[in-house]
C-alpha positions as a printed NumPy array, in Angstrom:
array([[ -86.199,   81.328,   12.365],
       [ -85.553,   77.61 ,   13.409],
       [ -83.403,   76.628,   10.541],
       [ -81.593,   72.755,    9.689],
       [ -80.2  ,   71.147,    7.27 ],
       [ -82.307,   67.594,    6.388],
       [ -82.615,   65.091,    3.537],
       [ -85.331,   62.413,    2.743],
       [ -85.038,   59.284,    1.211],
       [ -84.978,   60.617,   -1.98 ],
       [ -82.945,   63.439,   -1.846],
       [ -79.299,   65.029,   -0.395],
       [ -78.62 ,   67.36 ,    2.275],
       [ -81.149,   70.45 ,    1.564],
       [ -81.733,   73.843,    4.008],
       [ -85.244,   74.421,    5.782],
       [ -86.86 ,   75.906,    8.318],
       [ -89.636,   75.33 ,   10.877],
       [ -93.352,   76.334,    9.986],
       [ -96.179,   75.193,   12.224],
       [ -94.297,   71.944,   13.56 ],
       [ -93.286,   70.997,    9.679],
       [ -89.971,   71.011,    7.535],
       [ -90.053,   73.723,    5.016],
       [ -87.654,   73.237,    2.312],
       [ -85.842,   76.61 ,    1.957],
       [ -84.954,   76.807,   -1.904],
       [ -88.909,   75.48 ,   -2.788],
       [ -90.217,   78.277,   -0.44 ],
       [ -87.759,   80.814,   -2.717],
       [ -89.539,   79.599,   -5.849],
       [ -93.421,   80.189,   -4.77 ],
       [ -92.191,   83.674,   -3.302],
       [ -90.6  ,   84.184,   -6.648],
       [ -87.261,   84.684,   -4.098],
       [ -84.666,   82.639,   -4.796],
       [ -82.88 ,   80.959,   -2.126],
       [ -80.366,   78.236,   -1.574],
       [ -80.159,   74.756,   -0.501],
       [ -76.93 ,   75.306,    1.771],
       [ -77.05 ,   76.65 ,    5.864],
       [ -73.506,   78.505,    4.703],
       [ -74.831,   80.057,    1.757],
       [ -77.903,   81.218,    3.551],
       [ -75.28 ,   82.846,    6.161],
       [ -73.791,   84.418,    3.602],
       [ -76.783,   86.126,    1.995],
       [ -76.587,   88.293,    5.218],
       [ -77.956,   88.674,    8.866],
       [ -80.743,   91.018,    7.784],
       [ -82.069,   88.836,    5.046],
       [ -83.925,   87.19 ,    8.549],
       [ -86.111,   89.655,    8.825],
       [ -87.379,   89.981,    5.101],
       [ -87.961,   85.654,    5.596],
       [ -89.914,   86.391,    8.404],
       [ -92.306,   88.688,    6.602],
       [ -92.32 ,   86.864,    3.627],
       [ -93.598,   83.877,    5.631],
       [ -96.175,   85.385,    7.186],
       [ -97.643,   86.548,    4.142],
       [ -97.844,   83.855,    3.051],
       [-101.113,   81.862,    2.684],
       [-101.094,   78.294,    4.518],
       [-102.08 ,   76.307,    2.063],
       [ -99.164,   77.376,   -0.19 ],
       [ -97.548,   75.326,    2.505],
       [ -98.225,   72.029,    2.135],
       [ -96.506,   71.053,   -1.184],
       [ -93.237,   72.172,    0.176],
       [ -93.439,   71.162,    3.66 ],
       [ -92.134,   67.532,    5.329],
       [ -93.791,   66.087,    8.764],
       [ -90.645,   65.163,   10.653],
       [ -90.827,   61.968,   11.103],
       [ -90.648,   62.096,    7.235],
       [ -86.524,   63.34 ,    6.839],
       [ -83.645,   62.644,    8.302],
       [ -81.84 ,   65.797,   10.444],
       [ -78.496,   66.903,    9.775],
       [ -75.588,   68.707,   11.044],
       [ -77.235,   72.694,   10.791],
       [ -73.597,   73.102,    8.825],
       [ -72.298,   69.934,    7.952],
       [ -69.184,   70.778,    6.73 ],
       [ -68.014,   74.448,    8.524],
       [ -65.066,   76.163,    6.365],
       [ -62.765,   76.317,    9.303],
       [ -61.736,   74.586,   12.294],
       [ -64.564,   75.138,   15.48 ],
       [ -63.243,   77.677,   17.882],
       [ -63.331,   75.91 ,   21.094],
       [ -63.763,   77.87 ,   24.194],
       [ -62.133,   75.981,   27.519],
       [ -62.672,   76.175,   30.907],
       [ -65.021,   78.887,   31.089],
       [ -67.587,   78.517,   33.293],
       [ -65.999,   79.332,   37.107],
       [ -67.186,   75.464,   38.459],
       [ -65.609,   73.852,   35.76 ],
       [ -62.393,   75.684,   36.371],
       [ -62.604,   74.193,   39.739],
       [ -63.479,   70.687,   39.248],
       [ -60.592,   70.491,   36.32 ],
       [ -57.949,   71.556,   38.597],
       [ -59.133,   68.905,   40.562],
       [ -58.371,   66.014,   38.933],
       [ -56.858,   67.212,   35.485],
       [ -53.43 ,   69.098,   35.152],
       [ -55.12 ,   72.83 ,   35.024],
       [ -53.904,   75.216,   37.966],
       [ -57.767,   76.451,   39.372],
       [ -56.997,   80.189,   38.435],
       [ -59.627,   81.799,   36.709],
       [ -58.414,   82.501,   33.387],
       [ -57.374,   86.283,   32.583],
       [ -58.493,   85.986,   29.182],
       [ -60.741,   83.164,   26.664],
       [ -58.279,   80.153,   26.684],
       [ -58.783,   78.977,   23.041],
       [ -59.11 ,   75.854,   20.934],
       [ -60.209,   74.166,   17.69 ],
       [ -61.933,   71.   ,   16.553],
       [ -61.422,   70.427,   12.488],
       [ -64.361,   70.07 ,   10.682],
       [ -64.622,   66.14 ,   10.28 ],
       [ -65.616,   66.31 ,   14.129],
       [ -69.161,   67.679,   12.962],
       [ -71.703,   64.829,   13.476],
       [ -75.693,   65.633,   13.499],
       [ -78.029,   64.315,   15.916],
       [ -79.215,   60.428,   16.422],
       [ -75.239,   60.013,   14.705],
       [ -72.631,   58.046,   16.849],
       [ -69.605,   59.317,   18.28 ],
       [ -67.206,   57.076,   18.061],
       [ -64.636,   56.252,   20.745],
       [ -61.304,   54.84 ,   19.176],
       [ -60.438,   51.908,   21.824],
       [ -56.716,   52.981,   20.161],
       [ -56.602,   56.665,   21.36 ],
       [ -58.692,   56.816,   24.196],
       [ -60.001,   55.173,   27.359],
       [ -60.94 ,   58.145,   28.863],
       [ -63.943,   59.676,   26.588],
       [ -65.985,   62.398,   28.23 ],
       [ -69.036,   65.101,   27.688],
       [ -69.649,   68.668,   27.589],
       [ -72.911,   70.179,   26.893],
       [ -72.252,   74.026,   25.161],
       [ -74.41 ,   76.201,   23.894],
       [ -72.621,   77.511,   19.989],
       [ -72.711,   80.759,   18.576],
       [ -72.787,   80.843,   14.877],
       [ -71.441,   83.849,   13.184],
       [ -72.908,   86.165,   10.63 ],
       [ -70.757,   88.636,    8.914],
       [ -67.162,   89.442,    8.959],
       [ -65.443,   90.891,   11.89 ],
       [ -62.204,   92.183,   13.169],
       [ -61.257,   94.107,   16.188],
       [ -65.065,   94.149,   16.975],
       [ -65.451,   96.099,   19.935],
       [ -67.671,   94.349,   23.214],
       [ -70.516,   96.694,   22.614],
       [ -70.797,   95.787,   19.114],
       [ -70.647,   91.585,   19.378],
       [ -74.057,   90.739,   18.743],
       [ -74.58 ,   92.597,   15.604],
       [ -72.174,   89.938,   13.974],
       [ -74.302,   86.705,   15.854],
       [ -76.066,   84.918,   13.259],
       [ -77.627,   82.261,   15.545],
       [ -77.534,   79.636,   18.004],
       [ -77.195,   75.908,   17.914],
       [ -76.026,   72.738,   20.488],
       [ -72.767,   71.134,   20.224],
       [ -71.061,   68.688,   22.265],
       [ -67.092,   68.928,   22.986],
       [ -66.569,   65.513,   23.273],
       [ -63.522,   65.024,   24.867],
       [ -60.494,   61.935,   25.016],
       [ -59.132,   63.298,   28.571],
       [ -56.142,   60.623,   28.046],
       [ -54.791,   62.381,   24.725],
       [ -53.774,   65.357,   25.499],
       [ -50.06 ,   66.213,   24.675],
       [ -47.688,   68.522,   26.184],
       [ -50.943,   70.575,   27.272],
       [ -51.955,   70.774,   23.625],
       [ -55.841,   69.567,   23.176],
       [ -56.445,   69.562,   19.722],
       [ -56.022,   65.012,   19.82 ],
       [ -58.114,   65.35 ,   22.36 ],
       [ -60.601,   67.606,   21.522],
       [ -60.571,   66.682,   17.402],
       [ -60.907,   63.231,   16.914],
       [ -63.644,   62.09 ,   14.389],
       [ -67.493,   62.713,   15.55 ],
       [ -66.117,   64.784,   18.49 ],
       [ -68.374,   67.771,   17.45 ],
       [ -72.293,   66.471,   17.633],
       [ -74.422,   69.55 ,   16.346],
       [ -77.798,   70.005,   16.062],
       [ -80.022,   69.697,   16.105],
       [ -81.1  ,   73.144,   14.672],
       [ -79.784,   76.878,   14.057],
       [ -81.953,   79.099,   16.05 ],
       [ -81.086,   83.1  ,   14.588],
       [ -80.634,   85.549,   17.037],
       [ -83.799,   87.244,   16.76 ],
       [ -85.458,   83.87 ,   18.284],
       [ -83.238,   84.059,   21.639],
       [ -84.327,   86.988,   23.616],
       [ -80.942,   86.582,   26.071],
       [ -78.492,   84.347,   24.99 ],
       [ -76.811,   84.751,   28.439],
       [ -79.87 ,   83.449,   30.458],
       [ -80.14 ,   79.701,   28.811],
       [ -80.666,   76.167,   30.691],
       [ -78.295,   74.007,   29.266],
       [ -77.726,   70.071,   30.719],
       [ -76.307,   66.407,   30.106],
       [ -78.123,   63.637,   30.595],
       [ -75.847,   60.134,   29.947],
       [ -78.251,   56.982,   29.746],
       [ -81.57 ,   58.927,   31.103],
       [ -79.275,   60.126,   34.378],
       [ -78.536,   64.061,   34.249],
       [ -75.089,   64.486,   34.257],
       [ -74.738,   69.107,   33.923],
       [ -77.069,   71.705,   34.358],
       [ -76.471,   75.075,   34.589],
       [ -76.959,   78.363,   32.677],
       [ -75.516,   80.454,   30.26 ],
       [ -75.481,   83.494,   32.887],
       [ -72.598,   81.561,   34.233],
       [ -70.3  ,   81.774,   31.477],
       [ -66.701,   83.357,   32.753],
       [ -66.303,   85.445,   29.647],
       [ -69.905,   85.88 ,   28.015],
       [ -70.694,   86.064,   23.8  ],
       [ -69.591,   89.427,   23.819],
       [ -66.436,   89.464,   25.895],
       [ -65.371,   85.905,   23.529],
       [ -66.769,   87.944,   20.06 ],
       [ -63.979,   90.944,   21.157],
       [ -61.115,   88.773,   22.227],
       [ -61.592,   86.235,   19.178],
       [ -61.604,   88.803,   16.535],
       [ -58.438,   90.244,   18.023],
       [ -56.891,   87.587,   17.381],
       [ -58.028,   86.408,   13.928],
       [ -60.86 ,   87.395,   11.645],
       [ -64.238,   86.04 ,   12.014],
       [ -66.021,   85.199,    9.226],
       [ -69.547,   84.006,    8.214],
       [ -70.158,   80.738,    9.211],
       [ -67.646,   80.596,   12.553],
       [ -68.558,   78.381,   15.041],
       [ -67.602,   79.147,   18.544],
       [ -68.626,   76.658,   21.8  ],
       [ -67.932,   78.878,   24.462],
       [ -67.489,   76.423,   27.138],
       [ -68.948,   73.927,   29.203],
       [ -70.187,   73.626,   32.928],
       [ -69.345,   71.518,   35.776],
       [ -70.437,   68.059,   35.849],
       [ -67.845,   66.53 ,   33.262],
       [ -66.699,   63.052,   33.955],
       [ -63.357,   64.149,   34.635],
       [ -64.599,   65.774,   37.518],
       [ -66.394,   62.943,   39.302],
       [ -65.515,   60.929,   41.817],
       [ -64.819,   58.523,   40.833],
       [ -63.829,   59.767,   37.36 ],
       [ -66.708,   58.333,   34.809],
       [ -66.602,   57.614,   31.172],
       [ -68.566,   57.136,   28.216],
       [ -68.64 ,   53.631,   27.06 ],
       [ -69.831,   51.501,   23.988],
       [ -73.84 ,   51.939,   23.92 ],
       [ -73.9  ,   54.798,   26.232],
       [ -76.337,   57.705,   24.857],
       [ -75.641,   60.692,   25.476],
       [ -78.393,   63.997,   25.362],
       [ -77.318,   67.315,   25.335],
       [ -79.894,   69.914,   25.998],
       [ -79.623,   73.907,   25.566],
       [ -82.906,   75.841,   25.942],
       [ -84.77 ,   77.71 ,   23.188],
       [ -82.842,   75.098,   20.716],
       [ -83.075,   71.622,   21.33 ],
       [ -81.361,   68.485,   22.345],
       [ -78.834,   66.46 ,   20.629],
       [ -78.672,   62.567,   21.25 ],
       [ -75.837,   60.084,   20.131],
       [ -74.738,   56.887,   21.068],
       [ -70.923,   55.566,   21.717],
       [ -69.556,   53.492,   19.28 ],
       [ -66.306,   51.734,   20.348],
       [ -64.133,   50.752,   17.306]])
């Protein structure tokens, strides 16, 4: 299922999915299948990774014209943030695509060994934006504000010591984010200033569930920054794949329905230019991943 979370004019944030290249609203589409349903991405999640399948069915039963009632065009509503508000922090995934390892040590203050194991960050959840949103660049913080197109992995049941073989059974979906990133505010090697600022998160601008992405580890993804691409690569190039990060991650720490994990970004940063290039006030940004979608912003310099 394509699935977002959208409001109109008239109403607040409400859960649908895509039917026929129109906005089905997911709790009116419960009440017509006598099924009820809810009006919240994270309480969809948490109704289970199989309940997918028995949607599926249901909407192919059912006749078109029960359709139109419920359904929005989509230039009628507004989309959202897929999860607006996540419980917990983002689980940030760094330097884990082999280029970008490379072009970091370059000109940041990483050493250009492959990492032995998923180096590992968070963004709170206040960094969620949705898509046509504007990420704002503190003039305070930051002079240095840069991109990085990753392709998220939304979890869908509770996990711990999962083993490699196992990872995908606890994928709920896919979606876009963007790790914006102030490359001035690190401190002491920490990232969280630099990675959590305010807007730093744009999502969107759909959840795509697993059963939609035949290979999760052969998508496009790119960066375009004012029309001109910036990354491009694929998700075959990831250093430690969805399964390897799924392992390592619930090693560490329970995963839970609703985790969000970026698993890293390819070459092509600003950081890594020469010259170095930022994002400045009007600049719009696009990130792309295949199968889901692109995301587009616009800096805002405050």
């Amino acid at each position: 299922m394509k699935l977002l979370t959208y409001k109109t004019k008239d109403t607040e944030p409400r859960l649908g999915f895509i039917h026929n290249n129109q906005v089905v609203d997911m709790e009116d589409f419960g009440e017509i299948s006598n099924f009820p349903l809810p009006t919240d991405m994270l309480e969809l999640i948490d109704m289970g990774i199989e309940l997918i399948e028995e949607l599926n069915v249901m909407i192919a039963e059912t006749p078109e014209d029960f359709f139109e009632e419920i359904a929005y065009s989509i230039d009628e509503i507004t989309i959202l943030a897929p999860i607006q508000k996540p419980r917990k922090n983002i689980i940030g995934i760094g330097l884990n695509y082999t280029e970008h390892v490379a072009e970091s040590a370059r000109t940041l203050d990483t050493t250009g060994k492959l990492p032995a194991k998923p180096i590992i960050f968070s963004k709170p959840p206040t960094t969620v934006t949705g898509t046509n949103t504007e990420i704002i660049k503190n003039t305070k913080l930051t002079s240095q504000l840069d991109w990085e197109v990753e392709l998220a992995v939304v979890i869908g049941k509770k996990g711990k010591y999962v083993p490699k073989a196992e990872a995908m059974d606890y994928v709920f979906g896919y979606t876009v984010i963007n790790d914006i990133s102030a490359r001035d505010c690190r401190r002491e090697g920490q990232w969280i200033v630099s990675k959590g600022q305010d807007t730093f998160a744009p999502m969107g601008p759909i959840l795509v569930t697993k059963d939609e992405i035949e290979n999760p580890h052969n998508l496009n993804l790119s960066l375009k920054v004012n029309g001109v691409e910036k990354q491009n690569s694929n998700t075959k190039f990831l250093l430690f794949n969805i399964n390897d990060l799924i392992e390592d991650l619930s090693t560490v720490f329970t995963l839970e329905p609703g985790d969000i994990i970026a698993t890293g970004t390819p070459a092509g940063v600003g950081a890594g230019r020469n010259p170095q290039e930022w994002l400045c006030d009007g600049d719009v940004v696009e990130a792309t991943v295949e199968g889901i979608g692109t995301i587009v912003n616009t800096v805002k310099e405050i």
